[in-house]
mmCIF file of C-alpha atoms in Angstrom:
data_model
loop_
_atom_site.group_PDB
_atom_site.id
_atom_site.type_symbol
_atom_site.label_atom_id
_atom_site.label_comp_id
_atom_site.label_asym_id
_atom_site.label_seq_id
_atom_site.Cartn_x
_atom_site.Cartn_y
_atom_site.Cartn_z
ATOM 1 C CA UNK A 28 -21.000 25.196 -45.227
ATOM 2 C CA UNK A 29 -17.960 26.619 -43.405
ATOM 3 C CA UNK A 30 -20.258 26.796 -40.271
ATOM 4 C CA UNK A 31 -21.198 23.292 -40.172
ATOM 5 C CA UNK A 32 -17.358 22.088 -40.450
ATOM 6 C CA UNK A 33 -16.215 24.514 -37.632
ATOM 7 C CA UNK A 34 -18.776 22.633 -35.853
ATOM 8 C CA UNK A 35 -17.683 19.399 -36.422
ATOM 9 C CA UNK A 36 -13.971 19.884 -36.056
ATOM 10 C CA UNK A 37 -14.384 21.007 -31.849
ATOM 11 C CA UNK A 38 -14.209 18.767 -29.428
ATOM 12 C CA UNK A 39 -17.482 17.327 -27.246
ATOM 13 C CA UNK A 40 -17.899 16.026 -24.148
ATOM 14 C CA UNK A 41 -20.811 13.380 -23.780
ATOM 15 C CA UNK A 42 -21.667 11.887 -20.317
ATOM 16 C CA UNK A 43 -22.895 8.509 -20.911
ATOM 17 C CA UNK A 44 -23.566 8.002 -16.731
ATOM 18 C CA UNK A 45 -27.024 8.357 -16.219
ATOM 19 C CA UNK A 46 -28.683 10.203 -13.769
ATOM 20 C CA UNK A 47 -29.115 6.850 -11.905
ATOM 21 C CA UNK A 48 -25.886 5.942 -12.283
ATOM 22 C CA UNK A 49 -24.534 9.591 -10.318
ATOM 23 C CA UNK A 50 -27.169 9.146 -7.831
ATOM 24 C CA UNK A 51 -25.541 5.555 -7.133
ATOM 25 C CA UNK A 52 -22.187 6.604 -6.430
ATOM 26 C CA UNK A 53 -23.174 9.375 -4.304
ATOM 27 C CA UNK A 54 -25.274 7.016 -2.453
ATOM 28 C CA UNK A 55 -22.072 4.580 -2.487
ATOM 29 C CA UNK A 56 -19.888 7.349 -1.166
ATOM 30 C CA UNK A 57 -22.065 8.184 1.723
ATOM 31 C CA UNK A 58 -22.017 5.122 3.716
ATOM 32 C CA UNK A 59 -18.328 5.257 3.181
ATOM 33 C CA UNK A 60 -17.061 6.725 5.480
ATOM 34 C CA UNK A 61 -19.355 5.814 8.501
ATOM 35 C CA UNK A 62 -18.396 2.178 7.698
ATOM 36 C CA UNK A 63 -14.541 3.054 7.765
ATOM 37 C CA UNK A 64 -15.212 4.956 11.116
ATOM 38 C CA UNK A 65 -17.274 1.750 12.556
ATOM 39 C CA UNK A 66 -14.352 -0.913 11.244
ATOM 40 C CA UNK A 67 -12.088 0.892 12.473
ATOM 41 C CA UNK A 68 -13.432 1.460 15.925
ATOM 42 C CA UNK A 69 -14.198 -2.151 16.337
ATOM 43 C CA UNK A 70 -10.727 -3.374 15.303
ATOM 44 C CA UNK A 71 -9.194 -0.262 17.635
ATOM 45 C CA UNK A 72 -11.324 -1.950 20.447
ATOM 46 C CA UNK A 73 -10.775 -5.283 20.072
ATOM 47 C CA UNK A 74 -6.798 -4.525 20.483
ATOM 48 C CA UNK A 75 -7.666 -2.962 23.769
ATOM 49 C CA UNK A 76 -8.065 0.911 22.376
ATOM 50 C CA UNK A 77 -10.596 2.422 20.587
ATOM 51 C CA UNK A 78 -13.686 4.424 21.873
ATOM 52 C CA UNK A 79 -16.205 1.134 23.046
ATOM 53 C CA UNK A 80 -18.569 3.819 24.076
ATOM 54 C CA UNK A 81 -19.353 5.238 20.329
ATOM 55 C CA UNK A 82 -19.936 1.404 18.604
ATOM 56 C CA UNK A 83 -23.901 1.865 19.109
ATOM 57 C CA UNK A 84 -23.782 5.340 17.424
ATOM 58 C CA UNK A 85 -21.473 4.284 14.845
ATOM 59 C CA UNK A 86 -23.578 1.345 14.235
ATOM 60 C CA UNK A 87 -26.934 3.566 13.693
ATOM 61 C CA UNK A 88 -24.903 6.033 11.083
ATOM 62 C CA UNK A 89 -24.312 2.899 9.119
ATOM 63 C CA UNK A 90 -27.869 1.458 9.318
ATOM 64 C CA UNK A 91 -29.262 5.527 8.169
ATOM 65 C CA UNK A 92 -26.480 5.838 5.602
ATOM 66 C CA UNK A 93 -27.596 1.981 4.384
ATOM 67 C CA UNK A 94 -31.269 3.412 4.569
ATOM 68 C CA UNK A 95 -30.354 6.524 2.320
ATOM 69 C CA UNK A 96 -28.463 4.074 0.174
ATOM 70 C CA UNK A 97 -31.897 2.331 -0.732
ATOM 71 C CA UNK A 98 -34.182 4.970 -0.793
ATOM 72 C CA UNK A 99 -31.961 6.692 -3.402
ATOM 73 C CA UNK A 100 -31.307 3.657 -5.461
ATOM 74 C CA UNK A 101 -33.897 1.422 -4.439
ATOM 75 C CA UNK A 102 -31.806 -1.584 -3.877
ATOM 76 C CA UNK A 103 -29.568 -2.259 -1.127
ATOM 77 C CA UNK A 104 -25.651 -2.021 -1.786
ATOM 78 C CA UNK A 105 -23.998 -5.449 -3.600
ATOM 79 C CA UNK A 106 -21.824 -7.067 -1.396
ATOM 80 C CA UNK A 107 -18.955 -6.559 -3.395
ATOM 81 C CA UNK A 108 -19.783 -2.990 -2.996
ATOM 82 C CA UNK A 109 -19.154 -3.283 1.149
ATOM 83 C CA UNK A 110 -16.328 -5.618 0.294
ATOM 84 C CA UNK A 111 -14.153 -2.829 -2.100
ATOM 85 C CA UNK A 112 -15.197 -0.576 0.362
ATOM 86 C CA UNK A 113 -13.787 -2.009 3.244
ATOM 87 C CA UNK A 114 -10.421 -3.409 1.691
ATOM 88 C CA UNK A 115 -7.276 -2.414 3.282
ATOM 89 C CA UNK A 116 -5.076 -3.910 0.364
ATOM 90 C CA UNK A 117 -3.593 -0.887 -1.660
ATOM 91 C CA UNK A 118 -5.295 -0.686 -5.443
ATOM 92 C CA UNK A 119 -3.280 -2.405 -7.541
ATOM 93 C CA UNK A 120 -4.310 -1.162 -10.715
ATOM 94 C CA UNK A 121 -1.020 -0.580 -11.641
ATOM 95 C CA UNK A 122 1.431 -2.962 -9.524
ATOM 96 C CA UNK A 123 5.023 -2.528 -10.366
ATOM 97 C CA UNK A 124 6.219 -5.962 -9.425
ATOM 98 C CA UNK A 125 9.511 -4.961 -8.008
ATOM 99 C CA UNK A 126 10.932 -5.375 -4.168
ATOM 100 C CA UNK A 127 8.988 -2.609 -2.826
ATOM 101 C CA UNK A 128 5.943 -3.837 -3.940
ATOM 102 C CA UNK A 129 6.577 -7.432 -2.878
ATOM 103 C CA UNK A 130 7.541 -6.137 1.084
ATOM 104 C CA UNK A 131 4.117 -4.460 0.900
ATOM 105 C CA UNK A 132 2.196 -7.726 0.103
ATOM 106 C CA UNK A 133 4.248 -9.640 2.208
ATOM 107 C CA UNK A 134 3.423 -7.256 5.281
ATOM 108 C CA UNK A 135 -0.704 -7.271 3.956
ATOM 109 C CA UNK A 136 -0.711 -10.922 3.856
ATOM 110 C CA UNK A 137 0.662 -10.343 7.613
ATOM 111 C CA UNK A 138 -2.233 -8.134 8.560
ATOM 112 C CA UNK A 139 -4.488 -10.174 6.704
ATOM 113 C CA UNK A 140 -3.699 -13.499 8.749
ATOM 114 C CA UNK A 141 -3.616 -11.504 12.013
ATOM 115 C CA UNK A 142 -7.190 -10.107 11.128
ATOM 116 C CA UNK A 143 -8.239 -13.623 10.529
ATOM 117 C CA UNK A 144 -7.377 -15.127 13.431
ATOM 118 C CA UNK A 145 -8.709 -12.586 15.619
ATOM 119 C CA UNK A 146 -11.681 -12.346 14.113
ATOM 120 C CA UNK A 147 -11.649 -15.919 14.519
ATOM 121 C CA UNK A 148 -10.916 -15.754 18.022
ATOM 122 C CA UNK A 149 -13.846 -14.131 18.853
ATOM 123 C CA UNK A 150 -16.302 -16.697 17.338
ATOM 124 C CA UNK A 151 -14.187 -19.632 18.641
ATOM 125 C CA UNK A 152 -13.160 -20.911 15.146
ATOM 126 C CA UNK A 153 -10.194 -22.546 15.758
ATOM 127 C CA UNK A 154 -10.050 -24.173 12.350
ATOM 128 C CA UNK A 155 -9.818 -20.792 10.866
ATOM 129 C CA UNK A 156 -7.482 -19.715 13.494
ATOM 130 C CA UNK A 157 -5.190 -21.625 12.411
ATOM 131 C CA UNK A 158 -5.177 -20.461 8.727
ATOM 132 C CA UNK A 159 -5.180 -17.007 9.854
ATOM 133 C CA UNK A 160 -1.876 -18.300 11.889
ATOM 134 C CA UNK A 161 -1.043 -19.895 8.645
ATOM 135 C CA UNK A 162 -1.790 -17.045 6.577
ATOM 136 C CA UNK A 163 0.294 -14.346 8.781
ATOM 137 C CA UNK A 164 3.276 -17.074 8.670
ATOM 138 C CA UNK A 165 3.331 -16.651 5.333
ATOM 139 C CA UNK A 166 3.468 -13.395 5.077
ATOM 140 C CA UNK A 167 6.558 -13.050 7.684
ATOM 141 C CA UNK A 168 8.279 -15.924 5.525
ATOM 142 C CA UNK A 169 7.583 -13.919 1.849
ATOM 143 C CA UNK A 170 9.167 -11.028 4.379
ATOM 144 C CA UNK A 171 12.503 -13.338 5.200
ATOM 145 C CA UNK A 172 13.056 -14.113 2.005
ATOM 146 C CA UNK A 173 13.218 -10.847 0.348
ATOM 147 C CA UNK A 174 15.328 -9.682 3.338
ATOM 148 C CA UNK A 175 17.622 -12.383 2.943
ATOM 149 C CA UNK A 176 17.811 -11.472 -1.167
ATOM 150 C CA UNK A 177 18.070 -8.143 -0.544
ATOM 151 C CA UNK A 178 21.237 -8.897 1.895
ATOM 152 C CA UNK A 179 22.532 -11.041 -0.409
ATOM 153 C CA UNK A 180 22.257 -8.778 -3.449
ATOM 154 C CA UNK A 181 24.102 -5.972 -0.911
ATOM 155 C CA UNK A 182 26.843 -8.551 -0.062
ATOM 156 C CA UNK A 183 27.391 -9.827 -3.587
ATOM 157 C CA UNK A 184 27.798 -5.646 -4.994
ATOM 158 C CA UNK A 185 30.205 -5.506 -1.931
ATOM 159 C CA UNK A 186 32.215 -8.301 -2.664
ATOM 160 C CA UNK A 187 32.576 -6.901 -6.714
ATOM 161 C CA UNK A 188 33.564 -3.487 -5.218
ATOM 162 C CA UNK A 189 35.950 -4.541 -2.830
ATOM 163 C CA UNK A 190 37.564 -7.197 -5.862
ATOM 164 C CA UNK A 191 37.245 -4.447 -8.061
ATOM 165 C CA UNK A 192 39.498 -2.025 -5.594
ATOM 166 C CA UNK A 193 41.612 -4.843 -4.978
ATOM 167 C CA UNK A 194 42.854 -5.254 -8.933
ATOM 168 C CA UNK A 195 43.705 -1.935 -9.812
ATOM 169 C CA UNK A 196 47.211 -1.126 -8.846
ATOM 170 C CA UNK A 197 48.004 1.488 -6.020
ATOM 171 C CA UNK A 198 48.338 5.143 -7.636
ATOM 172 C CA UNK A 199 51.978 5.794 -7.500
ATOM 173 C CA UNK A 200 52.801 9.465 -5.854
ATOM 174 C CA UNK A 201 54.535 11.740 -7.809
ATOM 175 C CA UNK A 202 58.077 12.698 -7.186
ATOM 176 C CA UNK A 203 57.849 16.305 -6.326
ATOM 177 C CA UNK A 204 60.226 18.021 -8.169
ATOM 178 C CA UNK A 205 63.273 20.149 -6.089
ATOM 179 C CA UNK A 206 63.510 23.227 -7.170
ATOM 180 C CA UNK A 207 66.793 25.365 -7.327
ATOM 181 C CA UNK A 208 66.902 27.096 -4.447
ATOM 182 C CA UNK A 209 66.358 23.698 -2.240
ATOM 183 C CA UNK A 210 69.192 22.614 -3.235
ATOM 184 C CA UNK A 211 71.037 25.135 -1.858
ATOM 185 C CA UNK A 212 69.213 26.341 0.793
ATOM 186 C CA UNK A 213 69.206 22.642 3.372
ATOM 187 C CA UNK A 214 66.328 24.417 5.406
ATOM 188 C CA UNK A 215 63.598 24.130 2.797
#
């Protein structure tokens, strides 16, 4: 009797992910990385950097890591798969909504718009050009504004410091007291 309730009172550990389920991720974690590297190489060229010559290499270790992908799950990634993978926006699981944070969006929406219209660029879609152009204005304007609160906010505590120096009356110096022996001696 004692036996069986030492046995219930520990602790267990289950795993409810199948085997499936592991064999997924793994498969989702290997064509990681040679997507980042082939991203990142094609935005690196298209700013007039990057290594050109590696694109058709990187390119294949995509298409084999996509090919492992299938055989070990026997469906091709989701789209929103390649999509989470290749987001540059910082996880915001937890967003504190404070200045910081907001400078960071406002600089992503930035990047955003300026990854829109080159991409755009490229294909000759000037409609969408423009809302990349539109898109990165934003951002720089979110970026004013919180400069220009921020400077404000500074100015404002500046102004209360200075008014608060400026009503509290000067400290009065203390008389120093003569002792004795200056009195009678003129030198000290």
């Amino acid at each position: 009797m004692a036996d069986e309730e030492d046995r219930k009172s520990h602790l267990r550990l289950a795993v409810e992910n199948s085997q499936t389920d592991i064999d997924k991720e793994w498969a989702k974690r290997e064509i990681e990385w040679p997507l980042w590297e082939l991203a990142a190489n094609i935005i690196r060229v298209v700013r007039g950097a990057g290594k050109s010559y590696e694109l058709g290499k990187q390119c294949v270790a995509v298409i084999e890591a996509f090919e492992r992908y299938h055989d070990k799950v026997g469906h091709w990634p989701a789209s929103w798969e390649v999509d989470q993978i290749l987001s540059f926006r910082r996880d915001d699981s937890n967003p504190t909504y404070d200045e910081a944070w907001e400078r960071e969006d406002a600089r992503e929406t930035i990047v955003s718009g300026a990854l829109q219209v080159v991409a755009s660029r490229l294909v000759g879609q000037n409609m969408q050009e423009r809302r990349g152009r539109s898109e990165m204005m934003d951002g720089v304007n979110a970026l004013e504004r919180i400069r220009e609160e921020a400077r404000k906010r500074f100015a404002e505590a500046e102004r209360a410091r200075r008014q608060a120096n400026k009503s509290k009356p000067p400290a009065r110096k203390k008389a120093r007291k003569v002792s004795a022996r200056a009195k009678t001696d003129p030198k000290l």
